[in-house]
Amino acid sequence: MFANRTNWNLKQNEIADRLQALKALGTPVFDLSESNPTECRFEYLNETILDPLNMVANLKYAPDPKGMLGTRKIVEDYYRQNGIFVDSSQIFLTSSSSEAYSFLFRLLANPGDNILVPRPSYPLFHFLADLNDVELKTYPLIYDHDWHIGTEHLISSCNEKTKAIILVNPNNPTGSFLKAKELEKIVEFAESSLIALISDEVFFDYPFNANCERVSLAKIKTTPTFTLNGISKAFGLPQMKLGWIVANGPRSFLNMASERLEMILDTYLPVSTPVQNCMKTWVAQREIIQKEILARTNKNRLFLHSLLSKPHPASLLNSEGGWYAILKVPKIKTENEWVLTFLEEDHVYVHPGFFFDFEAEAYIVVSLLPIPEVFEEGMKRILKRISETAKH
């Protein structure tokens, strides 16, 4: 009786089973997969975040499909501070990036059309594609001391049914920012092929080095582009549920896309009034919030570098930003076996590389958000385990 698009394998995997069993026994687990900032003891998460919720304006409902103009003006100003000039009419508010993806898939693709996504990247893409009846195709991110997009493979993977190319900038979990030369080549191809570009820039404000090369698609006007961001990452407030789409491109396209996208949003009216009213207060705290999160991710990453400064069977892959780190581990075990070993023997939980659709083994992915005491003890345990296992 259910739609074929929901015919997923819903059986819990072995790793999740083991983690659940340990928690049921009351066994403390060092969770190095934790990427929810509200679970990581940040000081910015205090009652001042809640203050603007207590305002009379939140009792009034005056829906605007694109979102309140005042809130969109705040997003407009966010880009202006980064030297990117977009108009509030180009901004569409959503409750999340996932919802934004769904709206854009509905806008751009018919059932059976395809959309390109990077590999490795979010596991979420597969579910979003299924729910919107589109085919997912991948293009590689190639690691050679640094990450770069396999642009030739990307171009050759497109066909007449390709409606959009998704760029995750910086990518998650590789932490690699889109480079100007890559963007130039991709924009040129997209423009000539009438393919839209969707840029997910939720981690854009989190470079490990403020001077690293970063380019946003929000400023591209020569070809259809949609840039996604939101307060989940930019303000460290995933519980407040507010994201946005910045549409750009040639004027004729922009007019038609805006009309259709506005109708889609008018059908759902996804964003609550209180969260939009709160933006004026929260945006004033954005710099403080990002500074605290960046201090945490940099501290944990530097600690990881220090642990691996001497020869070790594991190695840390280079990255430029975001909230994750990737370790290459010996192939003497599969990723699944490594993760289970860390759980069962060391009570440390990490993501296997296959969770992010890595093409080859063996990699593990750790979050840089946990408090230093948790991160440091967890990393010491798994690196010791790797070293001891590799000796035998």
mmCIF file of C-alpha atoms in Angstrom:
data_model
loop_
_atom_site.group_PDB
_atom_site.id
_atom_site.type_symbol
_atom_site.label_atom_id
_atom_site.label_comp_id
_atom_site.label_asym_id
_atom_site.label_seq_id
_atom_site.Cartn_x
_atom_site.Cartn_y
_atom_site.Cartn_z
ATOM 1 C CA MET A 1 0.000 0.000 0.000
ATOM 2 C CA PHE A 2 3.039 2.308 0.267
ATOM 3 C CA ALA A 3 4.710 4.296 -2.496
ATOM 4 C CA ASN A 4 7.755 2.691 -4.107
ATOM 5 C CA ARG A 5 9.774 5.807 -3.321
ATOM 6 C CA THR A 6 9.713 4.796 0.352
ATOM 7 C CA ASN A 7 10.982 1.255 -0.218
ATOM 8 C CA TRP A 8 14.155 1.858 1.751
ATOM 9 C CA ASN A 9 15.993 -0.703 3.823
ATOM 10 C CA LEU A 10 14.771 0.419 7.245
ATOM 11 C CA LYS A 11 16.633 -2.235 9.201
ATOM 12 C CA GLN A 12 19.021 -0.704 11.723
ATOM 13 C CA ASN A 13 22.639 -1.452 10.844
ATOM 14 C CA GLU A 14 25.095 -3.352 13.015
ATOM 15 C CA ILE A 15 26.869 -0.207 14.215
ATOM 16 C CA ALA A 16 23.636 1.433 15.362
ATOM 17 C CA ASP A 17 22.577 -1.809 17.076
ATOM 18 C CA ARG A 18 25.819 -1.980 19.026
ATOM 19 C CA LEU A 19 25.699 1.698 20.002
ATOM 20 C CA GLN A 20 22.136 1.290 21.223
ATOM 21 C CA ALA A 21 23.088 -1.793 23.235
ATOM 22 C CA LEU A 22 25.938 0.032 24.969
ATOM 23 C CA LYS A 23 23.683 2.939 25.870
ATOM 24 C CA ALA A 24 21.033 0.542 27.188
ATOM 25 C CA LEU A 25 23.664 -0.923 29.515
ATOM 26 C CA GLY A 26 24.530 2.556 30.749
ATOM 27 C CA THR A 27 28.021 2.371 29.264
ATOM 28 C CA PRO A 28 29.502 5.850 28.733
ATOM 29 C CA VAL A 29 30.382 6.334 25.066
ATOM 30 C CA PHE A 30 32.707 9.013 23.718
ATOM 31 C CA ASP A 31 30.606 10.244 20.807
ATOM 32 C CA LEU A 32 32.944 11.688 18.184
ATOM 33 C CA SER A 33 30.149 11.782 15.625
ATOM 34 C CA GLU A 34 28.263 14.539 17.460
ATOM 35 C CA SER A 35 27.604 17.428 15.067
ATOM 36 C CA ASN A 36 24.658 18.972 16.902
ATOM 37 C CA PRO A 37 26.034 22.146 18.524
ATOM 38 C CA THR A 38 23.214 22.199 21.084
ATOM 39 C CA GLU A 39 24.716 19.004 22.561
ATOM 40 C CA CYS A 40 28.274 20.349 22.758
ATOM 41 C CA ARG A 41 28.150 22.743 25.727
ATOM 42 C CA PHE A 42 28.726 26.030 23.930
ATOM 43 C CA GLU A 43 28.437 29.142 26.086
ATOM 44 C CA TYR A 44 26.385 31.054 23.516
ATOM 45 C CA LEU A 45 23.498 28.654 24.185
ATOM 46 C CA ASN A 46 21.927 30.583 27.048
ATOM 47 C CA GLU A 47 18.726 32.437 27.861
ATOM 48 C CA THR A 48 19.660 35.450 25.703
ATOM 49 C CA ILE A 49 18.906 33.292 22.651
ATOM 50 C CA LEU A 50 15.353 32.908 23.948
ATOM 51 C CA ASP A 51 14.721 36.573 24.846
ATOM 52 C CA PRO A 52 13.370 37.682 21.427
ATOM 53 C CA LEU A 53 10.824 34.857 21.416
ATOM 54 C CA ASN A 54 8.919 36.737 24.116
ATOM 55 C CA MET A 55 7.554 39.567 21.971
ATOM 56 C CA VAL A 56 3.980 40.580 21.166
ATOM 57 C CA ALA A 57 4.737 40.599 17.426
ATOM 58 C CA ASN A 58 4.947 36.805 17.574
ATOM 59 C CA LEU A 59 1.194 36.666 18.249
ATOM 60 C CA LYS A 60 0.391 38.028 14.785
ATOM 61 C CA TYR A 61 0.347 35.903 11.633
ATOM 62 C CA ALA A 62 0.822 37.732 8.328
ATOM 63 C CA PRO A 63 2.312 35.124 5.991
ATOM 64 C CA ASP A 64 4.518 36.010 3.047
ATOM 65 C CA PRO A 65 5.426 33.082 0.749
ATOM 66 C CA LYS A 66 9.011 34.307 0.384
ATOM 67 C CA GLY A 67 9.314 35.117 4.074
ATOM 68 C CA MET A 68 9.020 38.398 5.947
ATOM 69 C CA LEU A 69 10.681 41.271 4.117
ATOM 70 C CA GLY A 70 12.526 42.401 7.253
ATOM 71 C CA THR A 71 14.035 38.939 7.701
ATOM 72 C CA ARG A 72 15.033 38.743 4.047
ATOM 73 C CA LYS A 73 16.683 42.163 4.404
ATOM 74 C CA ILE A 74 18.784 40.716 7.227
ATOM 75 C CA VAL A 75 19.895 37.889 4.920
ATOM 76 C CA GLU A 76 20.592 40.470 2.204
ATOM 77 C CA ASP A 77 22.827 42.347 4.644
ATOM 78 C CA TYR A 78 24.597 39.107 5.613
ATOM 79 C CA TYR A 79 25.774 38.769 2.012
ATOM 80 C CA ARG A 80 26.573 42.463 1.661
ATOM 81 C CA GLN A 81 28.987 42.164 4.584
ATOM 82 C CA ASN A 82 30.817 39.545 2.517
ATOM 83 C CA GLY A 83 30.935 41.761 -0.571
ATOM 84 C CA ILE A 84 28.059 39.982 -2.318
ATOM 85 C CA PHE A 85 25.150 42.136 -3.440
ATOM 86 C CA VAL A 86 21.802 40.412 -3.774
ATOM 87 C CA ASP A 87 18.342 41.901 -3.441
ATOM 88 C CA SER A 88 15.793 40.729 -0.901
ATOM 89 C CA SER A 89 13.516 39.818 -3.834
ATOM 90 C CA GLN A 90 16.016 37.060 -4.708
ATOM 91 C CA ILE A 91 15.810 35.515 -1.227
ATOM 92 C CA PHE A 92 13.350 32.770 -0.279
ATOM 93 C CA LEU A 93 13.083 31.596 3.324
ATOM 94 C CA THR A 94 12.669 27.913 4.182
ATOM 95 C CA SER A 95 12.657 25.926 7.394
ATOM 96 C CA SER A 96 15.835 24.010 6.486
ATOM 97 C CA SER A 97 18.343 23.238 3.757
ATOM 98 C CA SER A 98 16.714 19.840 3.269
ATOM 99 C CA GLU A 99 13.417 21.553 2.547
ATOM 100 C CA ALA A 100 15.172 23.989 0.210
ATOM 101 C CA TYR A 101 16.598 21.057 -1.746
ATOM 102 C CA SER A 102 13.144 19.492 -2.060
ATOM 103 C CA PHE A 103 11.622 22.745 -3.322
ATOM 104 C CA LEU A 104 14.410 23.172 -5.885
ATOM 105 C CA PHE A 105 14.136 19.571 -7.067
ATOM 106 C CA ARG A 106 10.408 20.170 -7.568
ATOM 107 C CA LEU A 107 11.127 23.416 -9.392
ATOM 108 C CA LEU A 108 13.761 22.044 -11.759
ATOM 109 C CA ALA A 109 13.247 18.321 -12.338
ATOM 110 C CA ASN A 110 10.566 16.015 -13.674
ATOM 111 C CA PRO A 111 10.361 12.370 -12.545
ATOM 112 C CA GLY A 112 13.254 10.493 -14.131
ATOM 113 C CA ASP A 113 15.463 13.547 -14.583
ATOM 114 C CA ASN A 114 18.838 13.476 -12.854
ATOM 115 C CA ILE A 115 20.835 15.708 -10.552
ATOM 116 C CA LEU A 116 24.586 15.503 -9.907
ATOM 117 C CA VAL A 117 25.994 15.475 -6.377
ATOM 118 C CA PRO A 118 29.578 15.253 -5.098
ATOM 119 C CA ARG A 119 31.043 12.033 -3.759
ATOM 120 C CA PRO A 120 31.807 11.829 -0.864
ATOM 121 C CA SER A 121 29.122 14.020 0.676
ATOM 122 C CA TYR A 122 25.816 14.015 2.548
ATOM 123 C CA PRO A 123 23.976 10.665 2.793
ATOM 124 C CA LEU A 124 20.803 12.770 2.884
ATOM 125 C CA PHE A 125 20.941 13.342 -0.887
ATOM 126 C CA HIS A 126 19.827 9.786 -1.634
ATOM 127 C CA PHE A 127 16.653 10.171 0.408
ATOM 128 C CA LEU A 128 15.853 13.594 -1.027
ATOM 129 C CA ALA A 129 16.252 12.230 -4.549
ATOM 130 C CA ASP A 130 13.957 9.288 -3.799
ATOM 131 C CA LEU A 131 11.290 11.508 -2.259
ATOM 132 C CA ASN A 132 11.327 13.818 -5.272
ATOM 133 C CA ASP A 133 11.435 11.071 -7.920
ATOM 134 C CA VAL A 134 14.738 12.139 -9.430
ATOM 135 C CA GLU A 135 17.804 10.081 -10.260
ATOM 136 C CA LEU A 136 20.997 10.833 -8.393
ATOM 137 C CA LYS A 137 24.312 10.779 -10.243
ATOM 138 C CA THR A 138 27.675 11.483 -8.652
ATOM 139 C CA TYR A 139 30.891 13.222 -9.588
ATOM 140 C CA PRO A 140 34.137 12.619 -7.673
ATOM 141 C CA LEU A 141 36.042 14.750 -5.241
ATOM 142 C CA ILE A 142 39.648 13.688 -5.734
ATOM 143 C CA TYR A 143 42.234 13.746 -2.951
ATOM 144 C CA ASP A 144 45.860 14.424 -3.841
ATOM 145 C CA HIS A 145 47.208 16.072 -0.679
ATOM 146 C CA ASP A 146 44.229 18.415 -1.108
ATOM 147 C CA TRP A 147 40.689 17.903 -2.384
ATOM 148 C CA HIS A 148 39.535 19.056 -5.790
ATOM 149 C CA ILE A 149 36.535 18.467 -8.029
ATOM 150 C CA GLY A 150 36.909 15.993 -10.877
ATOM 151 C CA THR A 151 35.500 18.501 -13.358
ATOM 152 C CA GLU A 152 36.057 16.338 -16.439
ATOM 153 C CA HIS A 153 34.135 13.490 -14.828
ATOM 154 C CA LEU A 154 31.437 15.935 -13.728
ATOM 155 C CA ILE A 155 30.970 17.197 -17.276
ATOM 156 C CA SER A 156 30.973 13.719 -18.821
ATOM 157 C CA SER A 157 28.339 12.536 -16.322
ATOM 158 C CA CYS A 158 25.772 15.057 -17.536
ATOM 159 C CA ASN A 159 23.221 14.261 -20.219
ATOM 160 C CA GLU A 160 19.994 15.670 -21.634
ATOM 161 C CA LYS A 161 18.146 14.695 -18.455
ATOM 162 C CA THR A 162 20.554 16.494 -16.105
ATOM 163 C CA LYS A 163 18.728 19.429 -14.543
ATOM 164 C CA ALA A 164 21.094 20.556 -11.801
ATOM 165 C CA ILE A 165 24.598 20.168 -10.407
ATOM 166 C CA ILE A 166 24.954 20.407 -6.635
ATOM 167 C CA LEU A 167 28.132 21.918 -5.206
ATOM 168 C CA VAL A 168 28.684 21.645 -1.451
ATOM 169 C CA ASN A 169 30.899 24.586 -0.551
ATOM 170 C CA PRO A 170 32.736 23.683 1.594
ATOM 171 C CA ASN A 171 31.995 20.040 1.110
ATOM 172 C CA ASN A 172 30.894 17.892 3.994
ATOM 173 C CA PRO A 173 32.807 15.960 5.281
ATOM 174 C CA THR A 174 35.912 16.769 3.193
ATOM 175 C CA GLY A 175 35.937 20.434 4.242
ATOM 176 C CA SER A 176 37.096 21.510 0.778
ATOM 177 C CA PHE A 177 36.061 24.909 -0.569
ATOM 178 C CA LEU A 178 35.177 25.485 -4.198
ATOM 179 C CA LYS A 179 38.053 27.164 -6.035
ATOM 180 C CA ALA A 180 37.723 30.029 -8.514
ATOM 181 C CA LYS A 181 39.172 27.986 -11.401
ATOM 182 C CA GLU A 182 36.817 25.096 -10.677
ATOM 183 C CA LEU A 183 33.872 27.460 -10.492
ATOM 184 C CA GLU A 184 34.811 29.165 -13.753
ATOM 185 C CA LYS A 185 34.887 25.861 -15.618
ATOM 186 C CA ILE A 186 31.652 24.572 -14.065
ATOM 187 C CA VAL A 187 29.778 27.839 -14.676
ATOM 188 C CA GLU A 188 30.912 27.890 -18.301
ATOM 189 C CA PHE A 189 29.672 24.325 -18.795
ATOM 190 C CA ALA A 190 26.383 24.913 -16.963
ATOM 191 C CA GLU A 191 25.711 28.054 -18.969
ATOM 192 C CA SER A 192 26.243 26.287 -22.295
ATOM 193 C CA SER A 193 24.249 23.215 -21.215
ATOM 194 C CA LEU A 194 21.277 24.994 -19.576
ATOM 195 C CA ILE A 195 21.907 23.211 -16.276
ATOM 196 C CA ALA A 196 21.196 24.945 -12.964
ATOM 197 C CA LEU A 197 23.789 25.119 -10.195
ATOM 198 C CA ILE A 198 22.825 24.589 -6.550
ATOM 199 C CA SER A 199 25.460 25.589 -4.001
ATOM 200 C CA ASP A 200 25.118 24.381 -0.416
ATOM 201 C CA GLU A 201 27.111 26.903 1.637
ATOM 202 C CA VAL A 202 25.953 26.117 5.164
ATOM 203 C CA PHE A 203 29.556 25.738 6.412
ATOM 204 C CA PHE A 204 30.876 28.703 4.409
ATOM 205 C CA ASP A 205 31.614 30.769 7.533
ATOM 206 C CA TYR A 206 33.834 28.088 9.089
ATOM 207 C CA PRO A 207 37.241 28.072 7.375
ATOM 208 C CA PHE A 208 40.134 26.826 9.496
ATOM 209 C CA ASN A 209 42.219 29.638 8.005
ATOM 210 C CA ALA A 210 40.436 32.944 7.388
ATOM 211 C CA ASN A 211 42.715 33.592 4.400
ATOM 212 C CA CYS A 212 41.872 30.416 2.485
ATOM 213 C CA GLU A 213 40.361 30.809 -0.979
ATOM 214 C CA ARG A 214 36.557 30.881 -0.879
ATOM 215 C CA VAL A 215 34.069 31.775 -3.603
ATOM 216 C CA SER A 216 30.289 31.904 -3.208
ATOM 217 C CA LEU A 217 27.856 31.173 -6.009
ATOM 218 C CA ALA A 218 25.479 33.814 -4.658
ATOM 219 C CA LYS A 219 27.214 36.402 -6.840
ATOM 220 C CA ILE A 220 26.970 34.443 -10.120
ATOM 221 C CA LYS A 221 24.556 36.112 -12.554
ATOM 222 C CA THR A 222 25.472 34.582 -15.905
ATOM 223 C CA THR A 223 23.799 31.215 -15.337
ATOM 224 C CA PRO A 224 20.932 29.949 -13.133
ATOM 225 C CA THR A 225 22.158 29.467 -9.566
ATOM 226 C CA PHE A 226 20.581 28.758 -6.203
ATOM 227 C CA THR A 227 22.646 29.261 -3.037
ATOM 228 C CA LEU A 228 21.569 27.619 0.222
ATOM 229 C CA ASN A 229 22.425 28.587 3.783
ATOM 230 C CA GLY A 230 20.711 28.949 7.135
ATOM 231 C CA ILE A 231 20.981 29.556 10.849
ATOM 232 C CA SER A 232 21.489 25.877 11.695
ATOM 233 C CA LYS A 233 25.197 26.247 10.921
ATOM 234 C CA ALA A 234 25.729 29.989 10.338
ATOM 235 C CA PHE A 235 24.238 30.830 13.756
ATOM 236 C CA GLY A 236 24.729 27.438 15.438
ATOM 237 C CA LEU A 237 20.961 27.188 16.041
ATOM 238 C CA PRO A 238 19.635 24.033 14.320
ATOM 239 C CA GLN A 239 16.644 23.887 16.661
ATOM 240 C CA MET A 240 15.265 27.214 15.378
ATOM 241 C CA LYS A 241 14.674 25.970 11.808
ATOM 242 C CA LEU A 242 15.357 28.784 9.370
ATOM 243 C CA GLY A 243 17.188 28.513 6.072
ATOM 244 C CA TRP A 244 17.180 30.373 2.796
ATOM 245 C CA ILE A 245 17.639 30.152 -0.950
ATOM 246 C CA VAL A 246 19.315 32.937 -2.917
ATOM 247 C CA ALA A 247 18.250 32.735 -6.553
ATOM 248 C CA ASN A 248 20.438 34.342 -9.210
ATOM 249 C CA GLY A 249 21.049 34.283 -12.929
ATOM 250 C CA PRO A 250 19.950 36.088 -16.089
ATOM 251 C CA ARG A 251 16.987 38.399 -15.476
ATOM 252 C CA SER A 252 14.530 36.452 -17.656
ATOM 253 C CA PHE A 253 15.344 33.216 -15.836
ATOM 254 C CA LEU A 254 15.263 34.881 -12.446
ATOM 255 C CA ASN A 255 11.785 36.303 -13.050
ATOM 256 C CA MET A 256 10.321 32.955 -14.114
ATOM 257 C CA ALA A 257 12.093 30.978 -11.391
ATOM 258 C CA SER A 258 11.004 33.436 -8.707
ATOM 259 C CA GLU A 259 7.335 33.230 -9.717
ATOM 260 C CA ARG A 260 7.346 29.441 -9.632
ATOM 261 C CA LEU A 261 9.400 29.167 -6.460
ATOM 262 C CA GLU A 262 7.119 31.647 -4.733
ATOM 263 C CA MET A 263 4.112 29.501 -5.661
ATOM 264 C CA ILE A 264 5.821 26.419 -4.207
ATOM 265 C CA LEU A 265 6.523 28.240 -0.956
ATOM 266 C CA ASP A 266 3.016 29.683 -0.860
ATOM 267 C CA THR A 267 1.710 26.119 -0.929
ATOM 268 C CA TYR A 268 3.638 25.207 2.231
ATOM 269 C CA LEU A 269 4.339 28.503 4.081
ATOM 270 C CA PRO A 270 7.092 26.657 5.968
ATOM 271 C CA VAL A 271 8.737 29.267 8.212
ATOM 272 C CA SER A 272 7.254 30.270 11.567
ATOM 273 C CA THR A 273 6.632 33.897 12.506
ATOM 274 C CA PRO A 274 8.609 33.861 15.809
ATOM 275 C CA VAL A 275 11.838 32.583 14.273
ATOM 276 C CA GLN A 276 11.697 35.277 11.593
ATOM 277 C CA ASN A 277 11.103 37.992 14.176
ATOM 278 C CA CYS A 278 14.056 36.726 16.217
ATOM 279 C CA MET A 279 16.543 37.118 13.386
ATOM 280 C CA LYS A 280 17.261 40.761 14.191
ATOM 281 C CA THR A 281 18.501 39.777 17.657
ATOM 282 C CA TRP A 282 20.263 36.585 16.633
ATOM 283 C CA VAL A 283 22.172 38.151 13.756
ATOM 284 C CA ALA A 284 23.768 40.549 16.258
ATOM 285 C CA GLN A 285 25.192 37.496 18.058
ATOM 286 C CA ARG A 286 26.381 35.686 14.931
ATOM 287 C CA GLU A 287 29.999 36.828 15.183
ATOM 288 C CA ILE A 288 30.242 35.718 18.832
ATOM 289 C CA ILE A 289 28.643 32.358 18.036
ATOM 290 C CA GLN A 290 30.879 31.651 15.060
ATOM 291 C CA LYS A 291 33.987 32.708 16.970
ATOM 292 C CA GLU A 292 33.225 30.207 19.733
ATOM 293 C CA ILE A 293 32.501 27.367 17.311
ATOM 294 C CA LEU A 294 35.632 28.113 15.269
ATOM 295 C CA ALA A 295 37.727 28.157 18.441
ATOM 296 C CA ARG A 296 36.408 24.687 19.296
ATOM 297 C CA THR A 297 36.925 23.153 15.849
ATOM 298 C CA ASN A 298 40.406 24.632 15.539
ATOM 299 C CA LYS A 299 41.401 23.483 19.034
ATOM 300 C CA ASN A 300 40.267 19.925 18.366
ATOM 301 C CA ARG A 301 41.874 19.843 14.943
ATOM 302 C CA LEU A 302 45.187 21.122 16.314
ATOM 303 C CA PHE A 303 45.072 18.432 18.994
ATOM 304 C CA LEU A 304 44.521 15.817 16.300
ATOM 305 C CA HIS A 305 47.484 17.204 14.360
ATOM 306 C CA SER A 306 49.643 16.967 17.486
ATOM 307 C CA LEU A 307 48.686 13.312 18.044
ATOM 308 C CA LEU A 308 49.638 12.477 14.473
ATOM 309 C CA SER A 309 52.817 14.577 14.343
ATOM 310 C CA LYS A 310 54.856 11.402 14.817
ATOM 311 C CA PRO A 311 54.704 8.390 12.463
ATOM 312 C CA HIS A 312 51.392 6.552 12.855
ATOM 313 C CA PRO A 313 49.418 3.986 10.807
ATOM 314 C CA ALA A 314 46.550 6.498 10.554
ATOM 315 C CA SER A 315 46.787 9.823 8.755
ATOM 316 C CA LEU A 316 44.743 13.011 8.823
ATOM 317 C CA LEU A 317 43.500 14.237 5.462
ATOM 318 C CA ASN A 318 43.907 17.917 4.695
ATOM 319 C CA SER A 319 40.792 20.058 4.813
ATOM 320 C CA GLU A 320 39.994 23.757 4.777
ATOM 321 C CA GLY A 321 36.896 24.156 6.901
ATOM 322 C CA GLY A 322 33.641 22.792 8.253
ATOM 323 C CA TRP A 323 32.967 20.750 11.366
ATOM 324 C CA TYR A 324 34.586 17.399 10.490
ATOM 325 C CA ALA A 325 37.942 15.681 10.141
ATOM 326 C CA ILE A 326 38.741 12.598 8.058
ATOM 327 C CA LEU A 327 41.291 9.962 8.994
ATOM 328 C CA LYS A 328 42.635 7.341 6.655
ATOM 329 C CA VAL A 329 43.068 4.090 8.570
ATOM 330 C CA PRO A 330 44.839 0.836 7.640
ATOM 331 C CA LYS A 331 42.900 -1.554 5.394
ATOM 332 C CA ILE A 332 43.663 -4.456 7.700
ATOM 333 C CA LYS A 333 40.026 -4.049 8.757
ATOM 334 C CA THR A 334 36.988 -2.785 6.906
ATOM 335 C CA GLU A 335 35.492 0.531 7.969
ATOM 336 C CA ASN A 336 32.610 -1.341 9.547
ATOM 337 C CA GLU A 337 35.030 -3.532 11.523
ATOM 338 C CA TRP A 338 37.073 -0.541 12.677
ATOM 339 C CA VAL A 339 34.003 1.355 13.893
ATOM 340 C CA LEU A 340 32.685 -1.710 15.717
ATOM 341 C CA THR A 341 36.096 -2.278 17.311
ATOM 342 C CA PHE A 342 36.241 1.313 18.548
ATOM 343 C CA LEU A 343 32.738 0.939 19.977
ATOM 344 C CA GLU A 344 33.147 -2.446 21.619
ATOM 345 C CA GLU A 345 36.731 -2.172 22.848
ATOM 346 C CA ASP A 346 37.164 1.555 23.447
ATOM 347 C CA HIS A 347 33.599 2.856 23.801
ATOM 348 C CA VAL A 348 34.202 5.506 21.141
ATOM 349 C CA TYR A 349 31.733 6.181 18.347
ATOM 350 C CA VAL A 350 32.831 7.551 14.953
ATOM 351 C CA HIS A 351 31.347 7.568 11.459
ATOM 352 C CA PRO A 352 32.607 5.078 8.860
ATOM 353 C CA GLY A 353 33.592 6.568 5.508
ATOM 354 C CA PHE A 354 30.855 4.659 3.703
ATOM 355 C CA PHE A 355 28.293 6.734 5.602
ATOM 356 C CA PHE A 356 29.367 9.622 3.356
ATOM 357 C CA ASP A 357 29.683 7.426 0.260
ATOM 358 C CA PHE A 358 33.479 7.313 0.031
ATOM 359 C CA GLU A 359 34.456 5.368 -3.077
ATOM 360 C CA ALA A 360 37.234 3.406 -1.375
ATOM 361 C CA GLU A 361 38.133 2.187 2.112
ATOM 362 C CA ALA A 362 39.261 2.739 4.747
ATOM 363 C CA TYR A 363 38.311 6.077 6.270
ATOM 364 C CA ILE A 364 36.673 7.267 9.453
ATOM 365 C CA VAL A 365 35.039 10.644 10.006
ATOM 366 C CA VAL A 366 34.977 12.513 13.320
ATOM 367 C CA SER A 367 33.191 15.682 14.364
ATOM 368 C CA LEU A 368 35.279 18.581 15.645
ATOM 369 C CA LEU A 369 32.439 19.943 17.801
ATOM 370 C CA PRO A 370 32.626 17.798 20.978
ATOM 371 C CA ILE A 371 34.042 19.408 24.109
ATOM 372 C CA PRO A 372 37.850 19.003 24.186
ATOM 373 C CA GLU A 373 37.825 16.523 27.092
ATOM 374 C CA VAL A 374 35.577 14.158 25.116
ATOM 375 C CA PHE A 375 37.340 14.697 21.801
ATOM 376 C CA GLU A 376 40.848 14.282 23.187
ATOM 377 C CA GLU A 377 40.134 11.138 25.197
ATOM 378 C CA GLY A 378 38.176 9.592 22.337
ATOM 379 C CA MET A 379 40.911 10.275 19.790
ATOM 380 C CA LYS A 380 43.641 8.966 22.105
ATOM 381 C CA ARG A 381 41.746 5.718 22.480
ATOM 382 C CA ILE A 382 41.100 5.063 18.806
ATOM 383 C CA LEU A 383 44.591 6.068 17.669
ATOM 384 C CA LYS A 384 46.068 3.765 20.300
ATOM 385 C CA ARG A 385 43.775 0.977 19.088
ATOM 386 C CA ILE A 386 44.832 1.527 15.470
ATOM 387 C CA SER A 387 48.511 1.541 16.395
ATOM 388 C CA GLU A 388 48.264 -1.654 18.461
ATOM 389 C CA THR A 389 46.185 -3.463 15.831
ATOM 390 C CA ALA A 390 48.577 -2.524 13.029
ATOM 391 C CA LYS A 391 51.518 -4.079 14.925
ATOM 392 C CA HIS A 392 49.983 -7.549 14.857
#
